[in-house]
Amino acid sequence: MGLVTSTEMFKKAYEGQYAVGAFNVNNMEIIQGIVEAAQEERAPLILQVSAGARKYANPTYLVKLVEAALETTDGLEICLHLDHGADFEICKDCIDGGFTSVMIDGSSHPFEENIALTKKVVDYAHDRGVVVEAELGQLAGIEDDVNVGDHEATFTDPDEAVEFVERTGVDSLAITIGTSHGAFKFSGEPKLDFPRLKRISELLPGYPLVLHGASSVPKEFVDLNNKYGAKIPGARGVPEEMLREATKYGVCKINIDTDLRLAMTATIRKVFAEQPELFDPRGYLGPAREAIKQMVAHKMKNVLGVSGKL
Ligand code: G3H
Ligand code: 13P
Ligand code: ZN
């Protein structure tokens, strides 16, 4: 119990055909909302920190806040993970600073360079009991006006995935099958390349795969944002049933950030619109924290299947 790596979490998730949620954190209220949900749902949890989050909040603050969350909860298991580490230095910094997991994202580099960079991080991390996620393929959305061939070139090649895992010894692999970051993932019908996912999971039995860009962009929250002054028409995410389906094929970690942003911002917008006299930050950050908690609890229970798996 306490701060752990994702090794045991993924082993159980793979066997149980569910996924552990990896939620991005930037400040105290976000951490508290997510952790309260995990505590109530009795769910293992990955909290992830991007380079932007480290810059915004100061890495020491985020690590200490997560430690505080562990101290004030009962028997929770949290994996503290670096999201999208761009180079060896940031991974090293996080490993030395108390993270239990790092992502080295070499996906924009040619195959051999991605392997060499990932291997360097894996060697450093494993010597210190830290696990590593890597990425192969480039995240992109499926859009009506881009032909399928263009996208296929950026999706993870199943044979390359096997070679990549064997040569790097990396602990988990983020793959690209049509998801993308942010609130505008599909301009037409949402579609993921499930045959590709099935092929990758057949070739890597027992191996944990990771899905980035997996927010569902719930219409309810897009509408709520727009109702209170936002301008995000046409936002669209990955349908929840597709995420549930993905957990049957080795996807053990599902990354969610955008949906937390939507819930938090909609809530704050609503408070501002309905209570113009309010200027105590606790008056809007408190409801925002509660909205994050509800969103995460919903994901854990109804999408990831991770509730009760602690
Ligand atoms: O993958 C991106 C995550 O949503 C983190 O976003 O780099 O703006 O913190 P960020
Ligand atoms: P979303 O933008 O779909 O929430 O994805 C987040 C993510 O992949 C973080 O690494
Ligand atoms: Zn990502």
Tab-separated table of C-alpha atoms and ligand atoms in Angstrom:
chain	number	residue	atom	x	y	z
A	1	MET	CA	0.000	0.000	0.000
A	2	GLY	CA	1.078	3.576	-0.536
A	3	LEU	CA	3.044	4.731	-3.556
A	4	VAL	CA	3.484	1.724	-5.836
A	5	THR	CA	4.500	0.885	-9.384
A	6	SER	CA	1.846	-0.193	-11.869
A	7	THR	CA	3.217	-3.746	-12.207
A	8	GLU	CA	0.715	-5.518	-9.948
A	9	MET	CA	-2.116	-3.209	-11.011
A	10	PHE	CA	-1.601	-4.152	-14.659
A	11	LYS	CA	-1.231	-7.863	-13.941
A	12	LYS	CA	-4.605	-7.925	-12.204
A	13	ALA	CA	-6.226	-5.619	-14.757
A	14	TYR	CA	-5.050	-7.789	-17.636
A	15	GLU	CA	-6.430	-10.928	-16.033
A	16	GLY	CA	-9.668	-9.255	-14.971
A	17	GLN	CA	-10.153	-7.465	-18.321
A	18	TYR	CA	-10.504	-4.006	-16.846
A	19	ALA	CA	-8.313	-0.903	-16.981
A	20	VAL	CA	-6.731	1.318	-14.353
A	21	GLY	CA	-7.562	4.990	-14.878
A	22	ALA	CA	-4.638	7.372	-15.308
A	23	PHE	CA	-5.802	10.877	-14.503
A	24	ASN	CA	-3.770	14.057	-15.060
A	25	VAL	CA	-3.184	16.281	-12.046
A	26	ASN	CA	-2.218	19.943	-11.840
A	27	ASN	CA	-3.256	21.219	-8.417
A	28	MET	CA	-4.596	20.290	-5.004
A	29	GLU	CA	-8.304	20.241	-5.842
A	30	ILE	CA	-7.790	17.968	-8.847
A	31	ILE	CA	-5.710	15.531	-6.783
A	32	GLN	CA	-8.249	15.563	-3.962
A	33	GLY	CA	-11.239	14.999	-6.239
A	34	ILE	CA	-9.603	12.027	-7.974
A	35	VAL	CA	-8.274	10.499	-4.774
A	36	GLU	CA	-11.620	10.809	-2.986
A	37	ALA	CA	-13.273	8.956	-5.866
A	38	ALA	CA	-10.637	6.182	-5.791
A	39	GLN	CA	-11.039	5.864	-2.045
A	40	GLU	CA	-14.821	5.529	-2.257
A	41	GLU	CA	-14.657	3.198	-5.235
A	42	ARG	CA	-11.869	1.117	-3.682
A	43	ALA	CA	-9.958	1.386	-6.949
A	44	PRO	CA	-6.223	1.293	-7.703
A	45	LEU	CA	-5.145	4.599	-9.205
A	46	ILE	CA	-2.553	6.194	-11.450
A	47	LEU	CA	-1.988	9.930	-11.033
A	48	GLN	CA	-0.019	11.390	-13.902
A	49	VAL	CA	1.922	14.597	-14.219
A	50	SER	CA	2.820	16.195	-17.547
A	51	ALA	CA	5.794	18.472	-18.218
A	52	GLY	CA	3.275	21.328	-18.294
A	53	ALA	CA	1.894	20.318	-14.901
A	54	ARG	CA	5.412	20.219	-13.432
A	55	LYS	CA	6.061	23.683	-14.781
A	56	TYR	CA	2.716	25.018	-13.517
A	57	ALA	CA	2.680	23.563	-10.032
A	58	ASN	CA	6.351	22.871	-9.273
A	59	PRO	CA	7.164	19.122	-9.176
A	60	THR	CA	7.876	19.134	-5.430
A	61	TYR	CA	4.396	20.438	-4.661
A	62	LEU	CA	2.740	17.725	-6.728
A	63	VAL	CA	4.769	14.918	-5.151
A	64	LYS	CA	4.060	16.263	-1.653
A	65	LEU	CA	0.339	16.629	-2.408
A	66	VAL	CA	0.180	13.007	-3.549
A	67	GLU	CA	2.038	11.961	-0.394
A	68	ALA	CA	-0.484	13.956	1.640
A	69	ALA	CA	-3.320	12.198	-0.191
A	70	LEU	CA	-1.853	8.835	0.811
A	71	GLU	CA	-1.455	9.911	4.424
A	72	THR	CA	-5.040	11.011	4.701
A	73	THR	CA	-6.641	7.999	3.028
A	74	ASP	CA	-7.020	4.423	4.029
A	75	GLY	CA	-5.040	1.705	2.234
A	76	LEU	CA	-5.128	3.370	-1.169
A	77	GLU	CA	-2.619	2.330	-3.869
A	78	ILE	CA	-1.359	5.136	-6.054
A	79	CYS	CA	1.150	4.972	-8.880
A	80	LEU	CA	2.754	8.372	-9.532
A	81	HIS	CA	3.551	8.598	-13.222
A	82	LEU	CA	5.263	11.068	-15.556
A	83	ASP	CA	3.052	11.635	-18.609
A	84	HIS	CA	4.761	12.143	-22.005
A	85	GLY	CA	8.362	12.542	-20.876
A	86	ALA	CA	10.115	14.012	-23.904
A	87	ASP	CA	13.706	13.125	-23.062
A	88	PHE	CA	15.952	11.156	-20.706
A	89	GLU	CA	16.536	14.157	-18.404
A	90	ILE	CA	12.906	14.716	-17.417
A	91	CYS	CA	12.472	10.977	-16.800
A	92	LYS	CA	15.604	10.919	-14.639
A	93	ASP	CA	14.399	13.955	-12.717
A	94	CYS	CA	11.079	12.265	-11.920
A	95	ILE	CA	12.691	8.925	-11.056
A	96	ASP	CA	15.109	10.699	-8.697
A	97	GLY	CA	12.222	12.789	-7.320
A	98	GLY	CA	10.036	9.929	-6.111
A	99	PHE	CA	7.879	8.936	-9.113
A	100	THR	CA	7.175	5.206	-9.376
A	101	SER	CA	6.561	5.239	-13.128
A	102	VAL	CA	7.626	7.340	-16.111
A	103	MET	CA	6.604	7.583	-19.727
A	104	ILE	CA	9.321	8.179	-22.266
A	105	ASP	CA	7.514	9.392	-25.352
A	106	GLY	CA	9.856	8.782	-28.249
A	107	SER	CA	6.978	8.382	-30.688
A	108	SER	CA	8.018	11.349	-32.821
A	109	HIS	CA	11.467	9.841	-33.409
A	110	PRO	CA	12.349	7.213	-36.017
A	111	PHE	CA	11.923	3.596	-34.817
A	112	GLU	CA	15.597	2.937	-33.987
A	113	GLU	CA	15.975	6.230	-32.109
A	114	ASN	CA	12.789	5.575	-30.156
A	115	ILE	CA	14.208	2.164	-29.190
A	116	ALA	CA	17.569	3.598	-28.097
A	117	LEU	CA	15.974	6.404	-26.048
A	118	THR	CA	13.431	4.092	-24.423
A	119	LYS	CA	16.107	1.510	-23.597
A	120	LYS	CA	18.251	4.181	-21.908
A	121	VAL	CA	15.318	5.220	-19.691
A	122	VAL	CA	14.349	1.596	-18.967
A	123	ASP	CA	17.895	0.786	-17.800
A	124	TYR	CA	18.005	3.799	-15.474
A	125	ALA	CA	14.482	3.249	-14.147
A	126	HIS	CA	14.692	-0.507	-13.570
A	127	ASP	CA	17.915	-0.132	-11.560
A	128	ARG	CA	15.863	2.064	-9.205
A	129	GLY	CA	12.660	0.019	-9.043
A	130	VAL	CA	10.703	2.340	-11.345
A	131	VAL	CA	8.617	1.165	-14.311
A	132	VAL	CA	8.473	2.676	-17.798
A	133	GLU	CA	5.795	3.268	-20.443
A	134	ALA	CA	6.773	4.021	-24.033
A	135	GLU	CA	4.824	4.939	-27.153
A	136	LEU	CA	4.945	3.604	-30.669
A	137	GLY	CA	2.934	5.233	-33.449
A	138	GLN	CA	1.640	8.770	-33.538
A	139	LEU	CA	-1.627	9.795	-31.960
A	140	ALA	CA	-4.133	11.252	-34.417
A	141	GLY	CA	-7.858	11.395	-34.860
A	142	ILE	CA	-9.807	9.834	-37.676
A	143	GLU	CA	-11.304	12.610	-39.720
A	144	ASP	CA	-13.594	12.479	-42.697
A	145	ASP	CA	-11.344	14.464	-44.967
A	146	VAL	CA	-8.142	12.515	-44.366
A	147	ASN	CA	-7.902	9.244	-46.150
A	148	VAL	CA	-7.382	6.034	-44.216
A	149	GLY	CA	-3.964	5.379	-45.738
A	150	ASP	CA	-2.570	8.554	-44.208
A	151	HIS	CA	-3.721	7.492	-40.770
A	152	GLU	CA	-2.530	3.926	-41.074
A	153	ALA	CA	0.992	5.194	-41.540
A	154	THR	CA	0.852	6.746	-38.069
A	155	PHE	CA	-0.897	3.870	-36.298
A	156	THR	CA	1.136	1.313	-34.353
A	157	ASP	CA	2.452	-1.498	-36.527
A	158	PRO	CA	1.801	-4.806	-34.679
A	159	ASP	CA	5.091	-6.478	-35.702
A	160	GLU	CA	7.078	-3.379	-34.773
A	161	ALA	CA	5.343	-3.356	-31.389
A	162	VAL	CA	6.661	-6.855	-30.655
A	163	GLU	CA	10.198	-5.961	-31.723
A	164	PHE	CA	10.026	-2.705	-29.717
A	165	VAL	CA	8.950	-4.439	-26.510
A	166	GLU	CA	11.542	-7.202	-26.885
A	167	ARG	CA	14.441	-4.858	-27.587
A	168	THR	CA	13.640	-2.229	-24.937
A	169	GLY	CA	12.245	-4.329	-22.079
A	170	VAL	CA	9.699	-1.552	-21.538
A	171	ASP	CA	6.925	-2.366	-19.027
A	172	SER	CA	3.910	-1.052	-20.960
A	173	LEU	CA	3.288	0.339	-24.412
A	174	ALA	CA	1.013	3.159	-25.577
A	175	ILE	CA	-0.409	2.331	-28.965
A	176	THR	CA	-2.240	4.382	-31.550
A	177	ILE	CA	-5.481	3.091	-32.984
A	178	GLY	CA	-7.373	6.322	-33.638
A	179	THR	CA	-7.637	8.151	-30.322
A	180	SER	CA	-6.177	11.630	-29.933
A	181	HIS	CA	-5.643	14.218	-27.222
A	182	GLY	CA	-8.102	16.986	-26.468
A	183	ALA	CA	-11.819	17.628	-26.985
A	184	PHE	CA	-12.002	17.328	-30.785
A	185	LYS	CA	-11.181	13.729	-31.581
A	186	PHE	CA	-13.551	12.966	-34.438
A	187	SER	CA	-15.285	15.188	-36.937
A	188	GLY	CA	-17.420	12.287	-38.186
A	189	GLU	CA	-18.437	9.024	-36.561
A	190	PRO	CA	-16.001	7.942	-33.840
A	191	LYS	CA	-13.984	4.965	-35.008
A	192	LEU	CA	-11.080	3.010	-33.531
A	193	ASP	CA	-8.962	0.419	-35.326
A	194	PHE	CA	-10.016	-2.629	-33.269
A	195	PRO	CA	-8.567	-5.223	-35.692
A	196	ARG	CA	-5.174	-3.575	-35.140
A	197	LEU	CA	-5.620	-3.624	-31.350
A	198	LYS	CA	-6.606	-7.306	-31.444
A	199	ARG	CA	-3.567	-8.163	-33.579
A	200	ILE	CA	-1.193	-6.318	-31.226
A	201	SER	CA	-2.670	-8.039	-28.164
A	202	GLU	CA	-2.475	-11.466	-29.853
A	203	LEU	CA	1.201	-10.907	-30.602
A	204	LEU	CA	1.915	-9.659	-27.065
A	205	PRO	CA	-0.056	-11.999	-24.787
A	206	GLY	CA	-0.116	-10.920	-21.148
A	207	TYR	CA	1.407	-7.548	-21.996
A	208	PRO	CA	-0.203	-4.283	-20.761
A	209	LEU	CA	-1.178	-1.789	-23.462
A	210	VAL	CA	-2.027	1.858	-22.856
A	211	LEU	CA	-4.637	4.063	-24.494
A	212	HIS	CA	-3.937	7.793	-24.568
A	213	GLY	CA	-6.460	10.381	-25.673
A	214	ALA	CA	-9.277	8.360	-24.146
A	215	SER	CA	-11.626	11.044	-22.873
A	216	SER	CA	-15.240	10.593	-23.918
A	217	VAL	CA	-16.041	14.332	-23.987
A	218	PRO	CA	-19.532	13.843	-22.517
A	219	LYS	CA	-22.129	15.947	-24.361
A	220	GLU	CA	-23.663	16.960	-21.050
A	221	PHE	CA	-20.471	18.739	-20.011
A	222	VAL	CA	-19.775	20.244	-23.424
A	223	ASP	CA	-23.315	21.660	-23.374
A	224	LEU	CA	-22.930	22.932	-19.815
A	225	ASN	CA	-19.702	24.717	-20.744
A	226	ASN	CA	-21.310	26.236	-23.828
A	227	LYS	CA	-24.423	27.256	-21.887
A	228	TYR	CA	-22.276	29.298	-19.518
A	229	GLY	CA	-20.187	31.078	-22.103
A	230	ALA	CA	-17.683	28.579	-23.492
A	231	LYS	CA	-17.178	28.216	-27.235
A	232	ILE	CA	-16.427	24.564	-27.861
A	233	PRO	CA	-18.990	23.471	-30.432
A	234	GLY	CA	-18.485	20.100	-32.072
A	235	ALA	CA	-16.315	18.650	-29.314
A	236	ARG	CA	-16.395	14.857	-29.529
A	237	GLY	CA	-14.641	12.000	-27.731
A	238	VAL	CA	-14.255	8.228	-27.590
A	239	PRO	CA	-17.586	6.508	-26.826
A	240	GLU	CA	-17.535	4.774	-23.460
A	241	GLU	CA	-18.488	1.389	-24.907
A	242	MET	CA	-15.371	1.465	-27.128
A	243	LEU	CA	-13.192	1.944	-24.058
A	244	ARG	CA	-14.866	-0.982	-22.313
A	245	GLU	CA	-14.303	-3.079	-25.437
A	246	ALA	CA	-10.603	-2.131	-25.485
A	247	THR	CA	-10.085	-3.569	-22.001
A	248	LYS	CA	-10.798	-7.023	-23.462
A	249	TYR	CA	-7.665	-6.768	-25.620
A	250	GLY	CA	-4.879	-6.005	-23.193
A	251	VAL	CA	-5.566	-2.303	-22.597
A	252	CYS	CA	-4.760	-1.970	-18.890
A	253	LYS	CA	-4.252	1.807	-18.596
A	254	ILE	CA	-6.647	4.424	-19.918
A	255	ASN	CA	-5.584	8.095	-19.877
A	256	ILE	CA	-8.119	10.781	-19.057
A	257	ASP	CA	-7.480	14.495	-18.755
A	258	THR	CA	-9.872	16.387	-21.048
A	259	ASP	CA	-13.004	15.079	-19.304
A	260	LEU	CA	-11.711	16.378	-15.963
A	261	ARG	CA	-11.017	19.759	-17.534
A	262	LEU	CA	-14.526	19.884	-18.984
A	263	ALA	CA	-16.152	18.957	-15.674
A	264	MET	CA	-14.046	21.414	-13.684
A	265	THR	CA	-14.511	24.329	-16.059
A	266	ALA	CA	-18.253	23.800	-16.580
A	267	THR	CA	-18.760	23.775	-12.825
A	268	ILE	CA	-16.782	26.945	-12.267
A	269	ARG	CA	-18.554	28.689	-15.158
A	270	LYS	CA	-21.931	27.746	-13.678
A	271	VAL	CA	-21.005	29.048	-10.222
A	272	PHE	CA	-19.774	32.326	-11.711
A	273	ALA	CA	-22.958	32.760	-13.754
A	274	GLU	CA	-25.296	31.911	-10.891
A	275	GLN	CA	-23.450	33.656	-8.068
A	276	PRO	CA	-21.994	36.897	-9.479
A	277	GLU	CA	-21.463	38.205	-5.958
A	278	LEU	CA	-19.057	35.358	-5.110
A	279	PHE	CA	-15.310	35.963	-5.035
A	280	ASP	CA	-14.101	33.464	-2.453
A	281	PRO	CA	-12.086	30.890	-4.470
A	282	ARG	CA	-13.326	28.114	-2.198
A	283	GLY	CA	-16.822	28.877	-3.437
A	284	TYR	CA	-15.975	27.662	-6.939
A	285	LEU	CA	-12.959	25.384	-6.404
A	286	GLY	CA	-14.958	23.309	-3.895
A	287	PRO	CA	-17.750	22.495	-6.371
A	288	ALA	CA	-15.095	21.938	-9.075
A	289	ARG	CA	-13.376	19.368	-6.846
A	290	GLU	CA	-16.709	17.627	-6.295
A	291	ALA	CA	-17.392	17.577	-10.061
A	292	ILE	CA	-14.008	15.928	-10.661
A	293	LYS	CA	-14.779	13.348	-7.990
A	294	GLN	CA	-18.123	12.504	-9.641
A	295	MET	CA	-16.543	12.264	-13.090
A	296	VAL	CA	-13.757	9.958	-11.878
A	297	ALA	CA	-16.172	7.767	-9.899
A	298	HIS	CA	-18.323	7.410	-13.014
A	299	LYS	CA	-15.296	6.375	-15.097
A	300	MET	CA	-14.125	3.864	-12.533
A	301	LYS	CA	-17.532	2.272	-12.089
A	302	ASN	CA	-19.097	2.434	-15.526
A	303	VAL	CA	-16.226	2.626	-18.008
A	304	LEU	CA	-12.983	1.182	-16.647
A	305	GLY	CA	-14.476	-1.557	-14.475
A	306	VAL	CA	-11.846	-0.832	-11.813
A	307	SER	CA	-14.186	-0.168	-8.871
A	308	GLY	CA	-13.675	-2.619	-6.003
A	309	LYS	CA	-10.351	-3.920	-7.405
A	310	LEU	CA	-8.087	-2.484	-4.707
B	1	G3H	O1	-1.409	14.421	-22.939
B	1	G3H	C1	-1.669	15.542	-22.554
B	1	G3H	C2	-2.344	15.751	-21.247
B	1	G3H	O2	-3.697	16.077	-21.461
B	1	G3H	C3	-1.624	16.788	-20.464
B	1	G3H	O3	-1.801	18.032	-21.021
B	1	G3H	O4	0.505	18.910	-21.404
B	1	G3H	O5	-1.473	20.464	-21.202
B	1	G3H	O6	-0.595	19.256	-19.187
B	1	G3H	P1	-0.774	19.236	-20.683
B	2	13P	P1	-7.507	13.144	-23.255
B	2	13P	O1	-7.144	14.449	-23.860
B	2	13P	O2	-8.400	12.354	-24.187
B	2	13P	O3	-8.099	13.254	-21.905
B	2	13P	O4	-6.158	12.271	-23.118
B	2	13P	C1	-5.281	12.480	-22.051
B	2	13P	C2	-3.974	11.795	-22.237
B	2	13P	O5	-3.785	10.944	-23.078
B	2	13P	C3	-2.882	12.190	-21.327
B	2	13P	O6	-1.684	11.566	-21.648
B	3	ZN	ZN	-1.324	11.269	-23.706
